[in-house]
JSON list of C-alpha atoms in Angstrom, two decimals:
[
{"chain": "A", "resi": 1483, "resn": "UNK", "atom": "CA", "xyz": [-14.70, 69.74, 4.79]},
{"chain": "A", "resi": 1484, "resn": "UNK", "atom": "CA", "xyz": [-12.81, 68.95, 1.61]},
{"chain": "A", "resi": 1485, "resn": "UNK", "atom": "CA", "xyz": [-13.64, 65.91, -0.46]},
{"chain": "A", "resi": 1486, "resn": "UNK", "atom": "CA", "xyz": [-10.41, 64.15, 0.47]},
{"chain": "A", "resi": 1487, "resn": "UNK", "atom": "CA", "xyz": [-11.46, 64.11, 4.14]},
{"chain": "A", "resi": 1488, "resn": "UNK", "atom": "CA", "xyz": [-14.25, 61.71, 3.26]},
{"chain": "A", "resi": 1489, "resn": "UNK", "atom": "CA", "xyz": [-11.87, 58.99, 2.09]},
{"chain": "A", "resi": 1490, "resn": "UNK", "atom": "CA", "xyz": [-8.92, 57.14, 3.52]},
{"chain": "A", "resi": 1491, "resn": "UNK", "atom": "CA", "xyz": [-5.64, 57.64, 1.70]},
{"chain": "A", "resi": 1492, "resn": "UNK", "atom": "CA", "xyz": [-2.08, 56.46, 2.15]},
{"chain": "A", "resi": 1493, "resn": "UNK", "atom": "CA", "xyz": [1.43, 57.87, 1.95]},
{"chain": "A", "resi": 1494, "resn": "UNK", "atom": "CA", "xyz": [3.93, 55.71, 0.07]},
{"chain": "A", "resi": 1495, "resn": "UNK", "atom": "CA", "xyz": [7.60, 56.36, 0.87]},
{"chain": "A", "resi": 1496, "resn": "UNK", "atom": "CA", "xyz": [10.40, 54.72, -1.08]},
{"chain": "A", "resi": 1497, "resn": "UNK", "atom": "CA", "xyz": [13.15, 53.37, 1.14]},
{"chain": "A", "resi": 1498, "resn": "UNK", "atom": "CA", "xyz": [16.59, 54.63, 0.22]},
{"chain": "A", "resi": 1499, "resn": "UNK", "atom": "CA", "xyz": [15.44, 57.88, -1.37]},
{"chain": "A", "resi": 1500, "resn": "UNK", "atom": "CA", "xyz": [12.69, 58.84, 1.13]},
{"chain": "A", "resi": 1501, "resn": "UNK", "atom": "CA", "xyz": [10.64, 60.11, -1.82]},
{"chain": "A", "resi": 1502, "resn": "UNK", "atom": "CA", "xyz": [6.97, 60.14, -0.81]},
{"chain": "A", "resi": 1503, "resn": "UNK", "atom": "CA", "xyz": [3.67, 60.12, -2.69]},
{"chain": "A", "resi": 1504, "resn": "UNK", "atom": "CA", "xyz": [0.14, 60.44, -1.34]},
{"chain": "A", "resi": 1505, "resn": "UNK", "atom": "CA", "xyz": [-2.53, 58.45, -3.14]},
{"chain": "A", "resi": 1506, "resn": "UNK", "atom": "CA", "xyz": [-4.95, 61.39, -3.23]},
{"chain": "A", "resi": 1507, "resn": "UNK", "atom": "CA", "xyz": [-2.80, 64.53, -2.90]},
{"chain": "A", "resi": 1508, "resn": "UNK", "atom": "CA", "xyz": [-0.32, 63.48, -5.60]},
{"chain": "A", "resi": 1509, "resn": "UNK", "atom": "CA", "xyz": [-2.34, 61.12, -7.76]},
{"chain": "A", "resi": 1510, "resn": "UNK", "atom": "CA", "xyz": [-5.98, 62.11, -7.15]},
{"chain": "A", "resi": 1511, "resn": "UNK", "atom": "CA", "xyz": [-6.92, 58.49, -6.43]},
{"chain": "A", "resi": 1512, "resn": "UNK", "atom": "CA", "xyz": [-9.20, 56.97, -3.82]},
{"chain": "A", "resi": 1513, "resn": "UNK", "atom": "CA", "xyz": [-8.72, 53.74, -1.87]},
{"chain": "A", "resi": 1514, "resn": "UNK", "atom": "CA", "xyz": [-11.81, 51.69, -2.71]},
{"chain": "A", "resi": 1515, "resn": "UNK", "atom": "CA", "xyz": [-11.37, 48.66, -0.44]},
{"chain": "A", "resi": 1516, "resn": "UNK", "atom": "CA", "xyz": [-11.57, 48.48, 3.34]},
{"chain": "A", "resi": 1517, "resn": "UNK", "atom": "CA", "xyz": [-9.63, 45.21, 3.71]},
{"chain": "A", "resi": 1518, "resn": "UNK", "atom": "CA", "xyz": [-6.20, 46.38, 2.61]},
{"chain": "A", "resi": 1519, "resn": "UNK", "atom": "CA", "xyz": [-4.24, 44.53, 5.30]},
{"chain": "A", "resi": 1520, "resn": "UNK", "atom": "CA", "xyz": [-4.25, 40.74, 5.22]},
{"chain": "A", "resi": 1521, "resn": "UNK", "atom": "CA", "xyz": [-3.77, 38.49, 8.22]},
{"chain": "A", "resi": 1522, "resn": "UNK", "atom": "CA", "xyz": [-0.24, 37.67, 9.40]},
{"chain": "A", "resi": 1523, "resn": "UNK", "atom": "CA", "xyz": [0.99, 34.23, 8.39]},
{"chain": "A", "resi": 1524, "resn": "UNK", "atom": "CA", "xyz": [2.32, 32.46, 11.46]},
{"chain": "A", "resi": 1525, "resn": "UNK", "atom": "CA", "xyz": [5.16, 29.98, 11.27]},
{"chain": "A", "resi": 1526, "resn": "UNK", "atom": "CA", "xyz": [4.08, 26.55, 12.53]},
{"chain": "A", "resi": 1527, "resn": "UNK", "atom": "CA", "xyz": [5.89, 23.23, 12.80]},
{"chain": "A", "resi": 1528, "resn": "UNK", "atom": "CA", "xyz": [4.22, 20.00, 13.87]},
{"chain": "A", "resi": 1529, "resn": "UNK", "atom": "CA", "xyz": [5.99, 16.65, 14.23]},
{"chain": "A", "resi": 1530, "resn": "UNK", "atom": "CA", "xyz": [4.35, 13.24, 14.18]},
{"chain": "A", "resi": 1531, "resn": "UNK", "atom": "CA", "xyz": [5.78, 10.91, 16.84]},
{"chain": "A", "resi": 1532, "resn": "UNK", "atom": "CA", "xyz": [5.10, 7.16, 16.47]},
{"chain": "A", "resi": 1533, "resn": "UNK", "atom": "CA", "xyz": [3.12, 5.76, 19.39]},
{"chain": "A", "resi": 1534, "resn": "UNK", "atom": "CA", "xyz": [1.98, 9.19, 20.58]},
{"chain": "A", "resi": 1535, "resn": "UNK", "atom": "CA", "xyz": [-1.48, 10.64, 20.27]},
{"chain": "A", "resi": 1536, "resn": "UNK", "atom": "CA", "xyz": [-1.66, 13.92, 18.40]},
{"chain": "A", "resi": 1537, "resn": "UNK", "atom": "CA", "xyz": [1.23, 15.98, 17.05]},
{"chain": "A", "resi": 1538, "resn": "UNK", "atom": "CA", "xyz": [4.13, 17.68, 18.82]},
{"chain": "A", "resi": 1539, "resn": "UNK", "atom": "CA", "xyz": [3.96, 21.45, 18.30]},
{"chain": "A", "resi": 1540, "resn": "UNK", "atom": "CA", "xyz": [7.50, 22.79, 17.73]},
{"chain": "A", "resi": 1541, "resn": "UNK", "atom": "CA", "xyz": [6.41, 26.17, 16.39]},
{"chain": "A", "resi": 1542, "resn": "UNK", "atom": "CA", "xyz": [8.00, 28.05, 19.28]},
{"chain": "A", "resi": 1543, "resn": "UNK", "atom": "CA", "xyz": [10.77, 25.59, 20.14]},
{"chain": "A", "resi": 1544, "resn": "UNK", "atom": "CA", "xyz": [13.66, 27.75, 18.88]},
{"chain": "A", "resi": 1545, "resn": "UNK", "atom": "CA", "xyz": [12.42, 31.30, 19.44]},
{"chain": "A", "resi": 1546, "resn": "UNK", "atom": "CA", "xyz": [10.29, 30.73, 22.54]},
{"chain": "A", "resi": 1547, "resn": "UNK", "atom": "CA", "xyz": [7.56, 32.94, 21.04]},
{"chain": "A", "resi": 1548, "resn": "UNK", "atom": "CA", "xyz": [5.21, 33.15, 18.08]},
{"chain": "A", "resi": 1549, "resn": "UNK", "atom": "CA", "xyz": [7.01, 33.80, 14.82]},
{"chain": "A", "resi": 1550, "resn": "UNK", "atom": "CA", "xyz": [5.29, 35.32, 11.79]},
{"chain": "A", "resi": 1551, "resn": "UNK", "atom": "CA", "xyz": [6.48, 34.98, 8.20]},
{"chain": "A", "resi": 1552, "resn": "UNK", "atom": "CA", "xyz": [4.60, 37.62, 6.20]},
{"chain": "A", "resi": 1553, "resn": "UNK", "atom": "CA", "xyz": [1.24, 39.12, 5.34]},
{"chain": "A", "resi": 1554, "resn": "UNK", "atom": "CA", "xyz": [-0.34, 40.35, 2.10]},
{"chain": "A", "resi": 1555, "resn": "UNK", "atom": "CA", "xyz": [-1.36, 43.96, 1.50]},
{"chain": "A", "resi": 1556, "resn": "UNK", "atom": "CA", "xyz": [-3.64, 44.99, -1.36]},
{"chain": "A", "resi": 1557, "resn": "UNK", "atom": "CA", "xyz": [-4.64, 48.61, -1.93]},
{"chain": "A", "resi": 1558, "resn": "UNK", "atom": "CA", "xyz": [-7.26, 49.09, -4.65]},
{"chain": "A", "resi": 1559, "resn": "UNK", "atom": "CA", "xyz": [-7.08, 52.59, -6.15]},
{"chain": "A", "resi": 1560, "resn": "UNK", "atom": "CA", "xyz": [-9.45, 54.32, -8.54]},
{"chain": "A", "resi": 1561, "resn": "UNK", "atom": "CA", "xyz": [-10.17, 57.82, -9.76]},
{"chain": "A", "resi": 1562, "resn": "UNK", "atom": "CA", "xyz": [-11.33, 59.98, -12.65]},
{"chain": "A", "resi": 1563, "resn": "UNK", "atom": "CA", "xyz": [-8.90, 61.50, -15.14]},
{"chain": "A", "resi": 1564, "resn": "UNK", "atom": "CA", "xyz": [-9.04, 62.52, -18.76]},
{"chain": "A", "resi": 1565, "resn": "UNK", "atom": "CA", "xyz": [-9.09, 59.25, -20.70]},
{"chain": "A", "resi": 1566, "resn": "UNK", "atom": "CA", "xyz": [-6.18, 60.39, -22.86]},
{"chain": "A", "resi": 1567, "resn": "UNK", "atom": "CA", "xyz": [-3.89, 60.72, -19.81]},
{"chain": "A", "resi": 1568, "resn": "UNK", "atom": "CA", "xyz": [-4.35, 57.35, -18.17]},
{"chain": "A", "resi": 1569, "resn": "UNK", "atom": "CA", "xyz": [-1.58, 55.63, -20.14]},
{"chain": "A", "resi": 1570, "resn": "UNK", "atom": "CA", "xyz": [1.00, 58.19, -19.07]},
{"chain": "A", "resi": 1571, "resn": "UNK", "atom": "CA", "xyz": [-0.39, 58.32, -15.50]},
{"chain": "A", "resi": 1572, "resn": "UNK", "atom": "CA", "xyz": [-0.03, 54.59, -14.84]},
{"chain": "A", "resi": 1573, "resn": "UNK", "atom": "CA", "xyz": [3.45, 54.63, -16.42]},
{"chain": "A", "resi": 1574, "resn": "UNK", "atom": "CA", "xyz": [4.48, 57.47, -14.10]},
{"chain": "A", "resi": 1575, "resn": "UNK", "atom": "CA", "xyz": [3.24, 55.56, -11.04]},
{"chain": "A", "resi": 1576, "resn": "UNK", "atom": "CA", "xyz": [4.92, 52.34, -12.17]},
{"chain": "A", "resi": 1577, "resn": "UNK", "atom": "CA", "xyz": [8.20, 54.14, -12.77]},
{"chain": "A", "resi": 1578, "resn": "UNK", "atom": "CA", "xyz": [7.97, 55.70, -9.31]},
{"chain": "A", "resi": 1579, "resn": "UNK", "atom": "CA", "xyz": [7.22, 52.70, -7.07]},
{"chain": "A", "resi": 1580, "resn": "UNK", "atom": "CA", "xyz": [6.88, 49.40, -8.93]},
{"chain": "A", "resi": 1581, "resn": "UNK", "atom": "CA", "xyz": [9.37, 46.78, -7.70]},
{"chain": "A", "resi": 1582, "resn": "UNK", "atom": "CA", "xyz": [10.69, 49.02, -4.93]},
{"chain": "A", "resi": 1583, "resn": "UNK", "atom": "CA", "xyz": [10.66, 48.48, -1.17]},
{"chain": "A", "resi": 1584, "resn": "UNK", "atom": "CA", "xyz": [8.24, 51.04, 0.24]},
{"chain": "A", "resi": 1585, "resn": "UNK", "atom": "CA", "xyz": [6.76, 52.12, 3.54]},
{"chain": "A", "resi": 1586, "resn": "UNK", "atom": "CA", "xyz": [2.97, 52.56, 3.54]},
{"chain": "A", "resi": 1587, "resn": "UNK", "atom": "CA", "xyz": [1.31, 54.82, 6.11]},
{"chain": "A", "resi": 1588, "resn": "UNK", "atom": "CA", "xyz": [-2.50, 54.99, 6.05]},
{"chain": "A", "resi": 1589, "resn": "UNK", "atom": "CA", "xyz": [-4.26, 58.25, 6.89]},
{"chain": "A", "resi": 1590, "resn": "UNK", "atom": "CA", "xyz": [-6.27, 56.56, 9.64]},
{"chain": "A", "resi": 1591, "resn": "UNK", "atom": "CA", "xyz": [-3.21, 54.96, 11.29]},
{"chain": "A", "resi": 1592, "resn": "UNK", "atom": "CA", "xyz": [-0.49, 57.59, 11.07]},
{"chain": "A", "resi": 1593, "resn": "UNK", "atom": "CA", "xyz": [1.63, 56.31, 13.98]},
{"chain": "A", "resi": 1594, "resn": "UNK", "atom": "CA", "xyz": [2.70, 53.20, 12.06]},
{"chain": "A", "resi": 1595, "resn": "UNK", "atom": "CA", "xyz": [3.89, 52.13, 8.62]},
{"chain": "A", "resi": 1596, "resn": "UNK", "atom": "CA", "xyz": [3.81, 48.84, 6.74]},
{"chain": "A", "resi": 1597, "resn": "UNK", "atom": "CA", "xyz": [6.79, 47.70, 4.70]},
{"chain": "A", "resi": 1598, "resn": "UNK", "atom": "CA", "xyz": [7.40, 45.54, 1.63]},
{"chain": "A", "resi": 1599, "resn": "UNK", "atom": "CA", "xyz": [8.19, 45.35, -2.09]},
{"chain": "A", "resi": 1600, "resn": "UNK", "atom": "CA", "xyz": [5.46, 46.92, -4.21]},
{"chain": "A", "resi": 1601, "resn": "UNK", "atom": "CA", "xyz": [3.83, 45.58, -7.36]},
{"chain": "A", "resi": 1602, "resn": "UNK", "atom": "CA", "xyz": [1.40, 47.52, -9.58]},
{"chain": "A", "resi": 1603, "resn": "UNK", "atom": "CA", "xyz": [-1.24, 45.09, -10.85]},
{"chain": "A", "resi": 1604, "resn": "UNK", "atom": "CA", "xyz": [-4.55, 44.82, -12.70]},
{"chain": "A", "resi": 1605, "resn": "UNK", "atom": "CA", "xyz": [-4.65, 48.25, -14.32]},
{"chain": "A", "resi": 1606, "resn": "UNK", "atom": "CA", "xyz": [-7.73, 49.00, -16.40]},
{"chain": "A", "resi": 1607, "resn": "UNK", "atom": "CA", "xyz": [-9.56, 52.09, -17.60]},
{"chain": "A", "resi": 1608, "resn": "UNK", "atom": "CA", "xyz": [-12.93, 52.84, -19.11]},
{"chain": "A", "resi": 1609, "resn": "UNK", "atom": "CA", "xyz": [-13.70, 56.32, -20.38]},
{"chain": "A", "resi": 1610, "resn": "UNK", "atom": "CA", "xyz": [-12.37, 58.66, -17.65]},
{"chain": "A", "resi": 1611, "resn": "UNK", "atom": "CA", "xyz": [-12.26, 56.10, -14.83]},
{"chain": "A", "resi": 1612, "resn": "UNK", "atom": "CA", "xyz": [-9.11, 54.14, -14.13]},
{"chain": "A", "resi": 1613, "resn": "UNK", "atom": "CA", "xyz": [-8.26, 51.61, -11.45]},
{"chain": "A", "resi": 1614, "resn": "UNK", "atom": "CA", "xyz": [-5.38, 49.39, -10.36]},
{"chain": "A", "resi": 1615, "resn": "UNK", "atom": "CA", "xyz": [-3.97, 47.63, -7.29]},
{"chain": "A", "resi": 1616, "resn": "UNK", "atom": "CA", "xyz": [-0.87, 48.30, -5.25]},
{"chain": "A", "resi": 1617, "resn": "UNK", "atom": "CA", "xyz": [0.04, 44.80, -4.11]},
{"chain": "A", "resi": 1618, "resn": "UNK", "atom": "CA", "xyz": [2.64, 43.80, -1.51]},
{"chain": "A", "resi": 1619, "resn": "UNK", "atom": "CA", "xyz": [2.39, 40.00, -1.49]},
{"chain": "A", "resi": 1620, "resn": "UNK", "atom": "CA", "xyz": [5.23, 39.51, 1.03]},
{"chain": "A", "resi": 1621, "resn": "UNK", "atom": "CA", "xyz": [4.86, 42.44, 3.41]},
{"chain": "A", "resi": 1622, "resn": "UNK", "atom": "CA", "xyz": [6.50, 42.31, 6.82]},
{"chain": "A", "resi": 1623, "resn": "UNK", "atom": "CA", "xyz": [4.06, 40.81, 9.34]},
{"chain": "A", "resi": 1624, "resn": "UNK", "atom": "CA", "xyz": [4.37, 43.71, 11.80]},
{"chain": "A", "resi": 1625, "resn": "UNK", "atom": "CA", "xyz": [3.62, 47.39, 11.28]},
{"chain": "A", "resi": 1626, "resn": "UNK", "atom": "CA", "xyz": [6.42, 49.63, 12.55]},
{"chain": "A", "resi": 1627, "resn": "UNK", "atom": "CA", "xyz": [6.25, 52.74, 14.70]},
{"chain": "A", "resi": 1628, "resn": "UNK", "atom": "CA", "xyz": [7.14, 55.83, 12.64]},
{"chain": "A", "resi": 1629, "resn": "UNK", "atom": "CA", "xyz": [9.29, 57.05, 15.55]},
{"chain": "A", "resi": 1630, "resn": "UNK", "atom": "CA", "xyz": [11.99, 55.16, 17.38]},
{"chain": "A", "resi": 1631, "resn": "UNK", "atom": "CA", "xyz": [11.93, 54.60, 21.14]},
{"chain": "A", "resi": 1632, "resn": "UNK", "atom": "CA", "xyz": [14.96, 55.85, 23.08]},
{"chain": "A", "resi": 1633, "resn": "UNK", "atom": "CA", "xyz": [15.71, 54.69, 26.63]},
{"chain": "A", "resi": 1634, "resn": "UNK", "atom": "CA", "xyz": [18.32, 56.93, 28.24]},
{"chain": "A", "resi": 1635, "resn": "UNK", "atom": "CA", "xyz": [20.88, 58.31, 28.16]},
{"chain": "A", "resi": 1636, "resn": "UNK", "atom": "CA", "xyz": [21.84, 56.59, 31.39]},
{"chain": "A", "resi": 1637, "resn": "UNK", "atom": "CA", "xyz": [25.16, 57.24, 33.12]},
{"chain": "A", "resi": 1638, "resn": "UNK", "atom": "CA", "xyz": [26.96, 54.03, 34.09]},
{"chain": "A", "resi": 1639, "resn": "UNK", "atom": "CA", "xyz": [29.71, 54.34, 36.71]},
{"chain": "A", "resi": 1640, "resn": "UNK", "atom": "CA", "xyz": [31.29, 50.96, 37.29]},
{"chain": "A", "resi": 1641, "resn": "UNK", "atom": "CA", "xyz": [28.10, 49.00, 36.68]},
{"chain": "A", "resi": 1642, "resn": "UNK", "atom": "CA", "xyz": [24.40, 49.55, 36.16]},
{"chain": "A", "resi": 1643, "resn": "UNK", "atom": "CA", "xyz": [21.26, 48.13, 34.58]},
{"chain": "A", "resi": 1644, "resn": "UNK", "atom": "CA", "xyz": [18.88, 49.46, 31.94]},
{"chain": "A", "resi": 1645, "resn": "UNK", "atom": "CA", "xyz": [15.45, 47.81, 31.71]},
{"chain": "A", "resi": 1646, "resn": "UNK", "atom": "CA", "xyz": [13.43, 47.85, 28.48]},
{"chain": "A", "resi": 1647, "resn": "UNK", "atom": "CA", "xyz": [9.72, 47.27, 29.01]},
{"chain": "A", "resi": 1648, "resn": "UNK", "atom": "CA", "xyz": [7.97, 44.54, 27.06]},
{"chain": "A", "resi": 1649, "resn": "UNK", "atom": "CA", "xyz": [6.15, 45.26, 23.83]},
{"chain": "A", "resi": 1650, "resn": "UNK", "atom": "CA", "xyz": [4.51, 43.59, 20.85]},
{"chain": "A", "resi": 1651, "resn": "UNK", "atom": "CA", "xyz": [7.45, 43.07, 18.47]},
{"chain": "A", "resi": 1652, "resn": "UNK", "atom": "CA", "xyz": [11.01, 41.93, 19.24]},
{"chain": "A", "resi": 1653, "resn": "UNK", "atom": "CA", "xyz": [13.66, 44.27, 17.83]},
{"chain": "A", "resi": 1654, "resn": "UNK", "atom": "CA", "xyz": [17.44, 44.41, 17.76]},
{"chain": "A", "resi": 1655, "resn": "UNK", "atom": "CA", "xyz": [18.35, 47.71, 19.44]},
{"chain": "A", "resi": 1656, "resn": "UNK", "atom": "CA", "xyz": [21.09, 50.19, 18.68]},
{"chain": "A", "resi": 1657, "resn": "UNK", "atom": "CA", "xyz": [23.13, 50.66, 21.86]},
{"chain": "A", "resi": 1658, "resn": "UNK", "atom": "CA", "xyz": [24.65, 54.13, 21.67]},
{"chain": "A", "resi": 1659, "resn": "UNK", "atom": "CA", "xyz": [27.72, 54.67, 23.88]},
{"chain": "A", "resi": 1660, "resn": "UNK", "atom": "CA", "xyz": [29.08, 58.16, 24.62]},
{"chain": "A", "resi": 1661, "resn": "UNK", "atom": "CA", "xyz": [31.48, 59.76, 27.12]},
{"chain": "A", "resi": 1662, "resn": "UNK", "atom": "CA", "xyz": [33.29, 56.44, 27.50]},
{"chain": "A", "resi": 1663, "resn": "UNK", "atom": "CA", "xyz": [36.07, 56.78, 30.09]},
{"chain": "A", "resi": 1664, "resn": "UNK", "atom": "CA", "xyz": [36.85, 53.14, 30.89]},
{"chain": "A", "resi": 1665, "resn": "UNK", "atom": "CA", "xyz": [39.02, 50.97, 28.68]},
{"chain": "A", "resi": 1666, "resn": "UNK", "atom": "CA", "xyz": [36.39, 48.24, 28.55]},
{"chain": "A", "resi": 1667, "resn": "UNK", "atom": "CA", "xyz": [32.65, 48.80, 28.45]},
{"chain": "A", "resi": 1668, "resn": "UNK", "atom": "CA", "xyz": [30.40, 45.76, 28.20]},
{"chain": "A", "resi": 1669, "resn": "UNK", "atom": "CA", "xyz": [26.75, 44.75, 28.18]},
{"chain": "A", "resi": 1670, "resn": "UNK", "atom": "CA", "xyz": [25.53, 41.39, 29.44]},
{"chain": "A", "resi": 1671, "resn": "UNK", "atom": "CA", "xyz": [22.41, 39.83, 27.94]},
{"chain": "A", "resi": 1672, "resn": "UNK", "atom": "CA", "xyz": [21.27, 36.23, 28.39]},
{"chain": "A", "resi": 1673, "resn": "UNK", "atom": "CA", "xyz": [24.38, 35.47, 30.44]},
{"chain": "A", "resi": 1674, "resn": "UNK", "atom": "CA", "xyz": [26.76, 36.57, 27.67]},
{"chain": "A", "resi": 1675, "resn": "UNK", "atom": "CA", "xyz": [28.94, 39.70, 27.87]},
{"chain": "A", "resi": 1676, "resn": "UNK", "atom": "CA", "xyz": [29.57, 41.78, 24.76]},
{"chain": "A", "resi": 1677, "resn": "UNK", "atom": "CA", "xyz": [32.19, 44.50, 24.32]},
{"chain": "A", "resi": 1678, "resn": "UNK", "atom": "CA", "xyz": [30.85, 47.90, 23.30]},
{"chain": "A", "resi": 1679, "resn": "UNK", "atom": "CA", "xyz": [32.66, 50.69, 21.48]},
{"chain": "A", "resi": 1680, "resn": "UNK", "atom": "CA", "xyz": [32.00, 54.42, 21.53]},
{"chain": "A", "resi": 1681, "resn": "UNK", "atom": "CA", "xyz": [29.18, 55.22, 19.13]},
{"chain": "A", "resi": 1682, "resn": "UNK", "atom": "CA", "xyz": [26.67, 52.77, 17.69]},
{"chain": "A", "resi": 1683, "resn": "UNK", "atom": "CA", "xyz": [26.55, 49.10, 18.67]},
{"chain": "A", "resi": 1684, "resn": "UNK", "atom": "CA", "xyz": [24.05, 46.68, 17.14]},
{"chain": "A", "resi": 1685, "resn": "UNK", "atom": "CA", "xyz": [24.39, 43.09, 18.38]},
{"chain": "A", "resi": 1686, "resn": "UNK", "atom": "CA", "xyz": [22.06, 40.68, 16.51]},
{"chain": "A", "resi": 1687, "resn": "UNK", "atom": "CA", "xyz": [21.63, 38.31, 19.46]},
{"chain": "A", "resi": 1688, "resn": "UNK", "atom": "CA", "xyz": [20.25, 41.09, 21.71]},
{"chain": "A", "resi": 1689, "resn": "UNK", "atom": "CA", "xyz": [16.50, 41.56, 21.34]},
{"chain": "A", "resi": 1690, "resn": "UNK", "atom": "CA", "xyz": [14.17, 43.93, 23.19]},
{"chain": "A", "resi": 1691, "resn": "UNK", "atom": "CA", "xyz": [10.53, 44.95, 22.92]},
{"chain": "A", "resi": 1692, "resn": "UNK", "atom": "CA", "xyz": [9.20, 41.39, 22.89]},
{"chain": "A", "resi": 1693, "resn": "UNK", "atom": "CA", "xyz": [6.79, 39.65, 25.28]},
{"chain": "A", "resi": 1694, "resn": "UNK", "atom": "CA", "xyz": [8.98, 40.18, 28.38]},
{"chain": "A", "resi": 1695, "resn": "UNK", "atom": "CA", "xyz": [10.87, 43.01, 30.06]},
{"chain": "A", "resi": 1696, "resn": "UNK", "atom": "CA", "xyz": [14.58, 42.91, 29.20]},
{"chain": "A", "resi": 1697, "resn": "UNK", "atom": "CA", "xyz": [17.33, 44.03, 31.56]},
{"chain": "A", "resi": 1698, "resn": "UNK", "atom": "CA", "xyz": [20.70, 44.93, 30.06]},
{"chain": "A", "resi": 1699, "resn": "UNK", "atom": "CA", "xyz": [23.59, 44.86, 32.56]},
{"chain": "A", "resi": 1700, "resn": "UNK", "atom": "CA", "xyz": [26.42, 47.29, 31.77]},
{"chain": "A", "resi": 1701, "resn": "UNK", "atom": "CA", "xyz": [29.93, 47.30, 33.22]},
{"chain": "A", "resi": 1702, "resn": "UNK", "atom": "CA", "xyz": [32.41, 50.15, 32.87]},
{"chain": "A", "resi": 1703, "resn": "UNK", "atom": "CA", "xyz": [32.02, 53.92, 32.76]},
{"chain": "A", "resi": 1704, "resn": "UNK", "atom": "CA", "xyz": [30.08, 55.69, 30.00]},
{"chain": "A", "resi": 1705, "resn": "UNK", "atom": "CA", "xyz": [26.70, 57.08, 29.04]},
{"chain": "A", "resi": 1706, "resn": "UNK", "atom": "CA", "xyz": [24.42, 54.69, 27.21]},
{"chain": "A", "resi": 1707, "resn": "UNK", "atom": "CA", "xyz": [21.17, 54.98, 25.29]},
{"chain": "A", "resi": 1708, "resn": "UNK", "atom": "CA", "xyz": [19.12, 52.07, 23.93]},
{"chain": "A", "resi": 1709, "resn": "UNK", "atom": "CA", "xyz": [17.31, 52.92, 20.70]},
{"chain": "A", "resi": 1710, "resn": "UNK", "atom": "CA", "xyz": [14.84, 50.59, 18.96]},
{"chain": "A", "resi": 1711, "resn": "UNK", "atom": "CA", "xyz": [11.76, 50.64, 16.78]},
{"chain": "A", "resi": 1712, "resn": "UNK", "atom": "CA", "xyz": [8.61, 49.11, 18.23]},
{"chain": "A", "resi": 1713, "resn": "UNK", "atom": "CA", "xyz": [5.88, 47.43, 16.21]},
{"chain": "A", "resi": 1714, "resn": "UNK", "atom": "CA", "xyz": [2.45, 45.88, 16.39]},
{"chain": "A", "resi": 1715, "resn": "UNK", "atom": "CA", "xyz": [0.38, 43.26, 14.61]}
]
């Protein structure tokens, strides 16, 4: 067993460029804390009503579900290097990821990634040992599946339904339409019909993967796939 197998590491991928770095493989650094992921901060709203005991909880009044604002991620890194190289090493790491939106995948949870804007903080070195923190103070509250879920393709001839099973995180899906032979092709969600075009269709008001199964009702003739990314707290 190699030494790296004894420690948890993380892969850091920069969004936009897809450039990736591993905390041990690329930098030779170890994660020294076990509490990297903070608790999700839930949105709450309480209203005081005169003449009524207690408070009225409106936290879920608009969305109908729990809503989370953010969570904090702190990854403490440390490792030995020649003391004359630490200044250039921390500059290289800062130039690579500081201030950028990154996806963080931990070695012990490779099916998911966390996402947020990275800050490099609290660097210090003594002799050959250096340490610093990768901080994401406003990380997304959910971790995202590294692979998307695809339902379909389903052939719709005249009309037909596609049901998306419930999950842990609501997501706006990409509805992919192909082989469209009817002039109009629509999807109905929440009692509202939306026109779909051939190719990709992302409608912000359509959400799947939340606490309930969702049935999308299609009308027209085409093949349709529903693609979304699931997540978990």
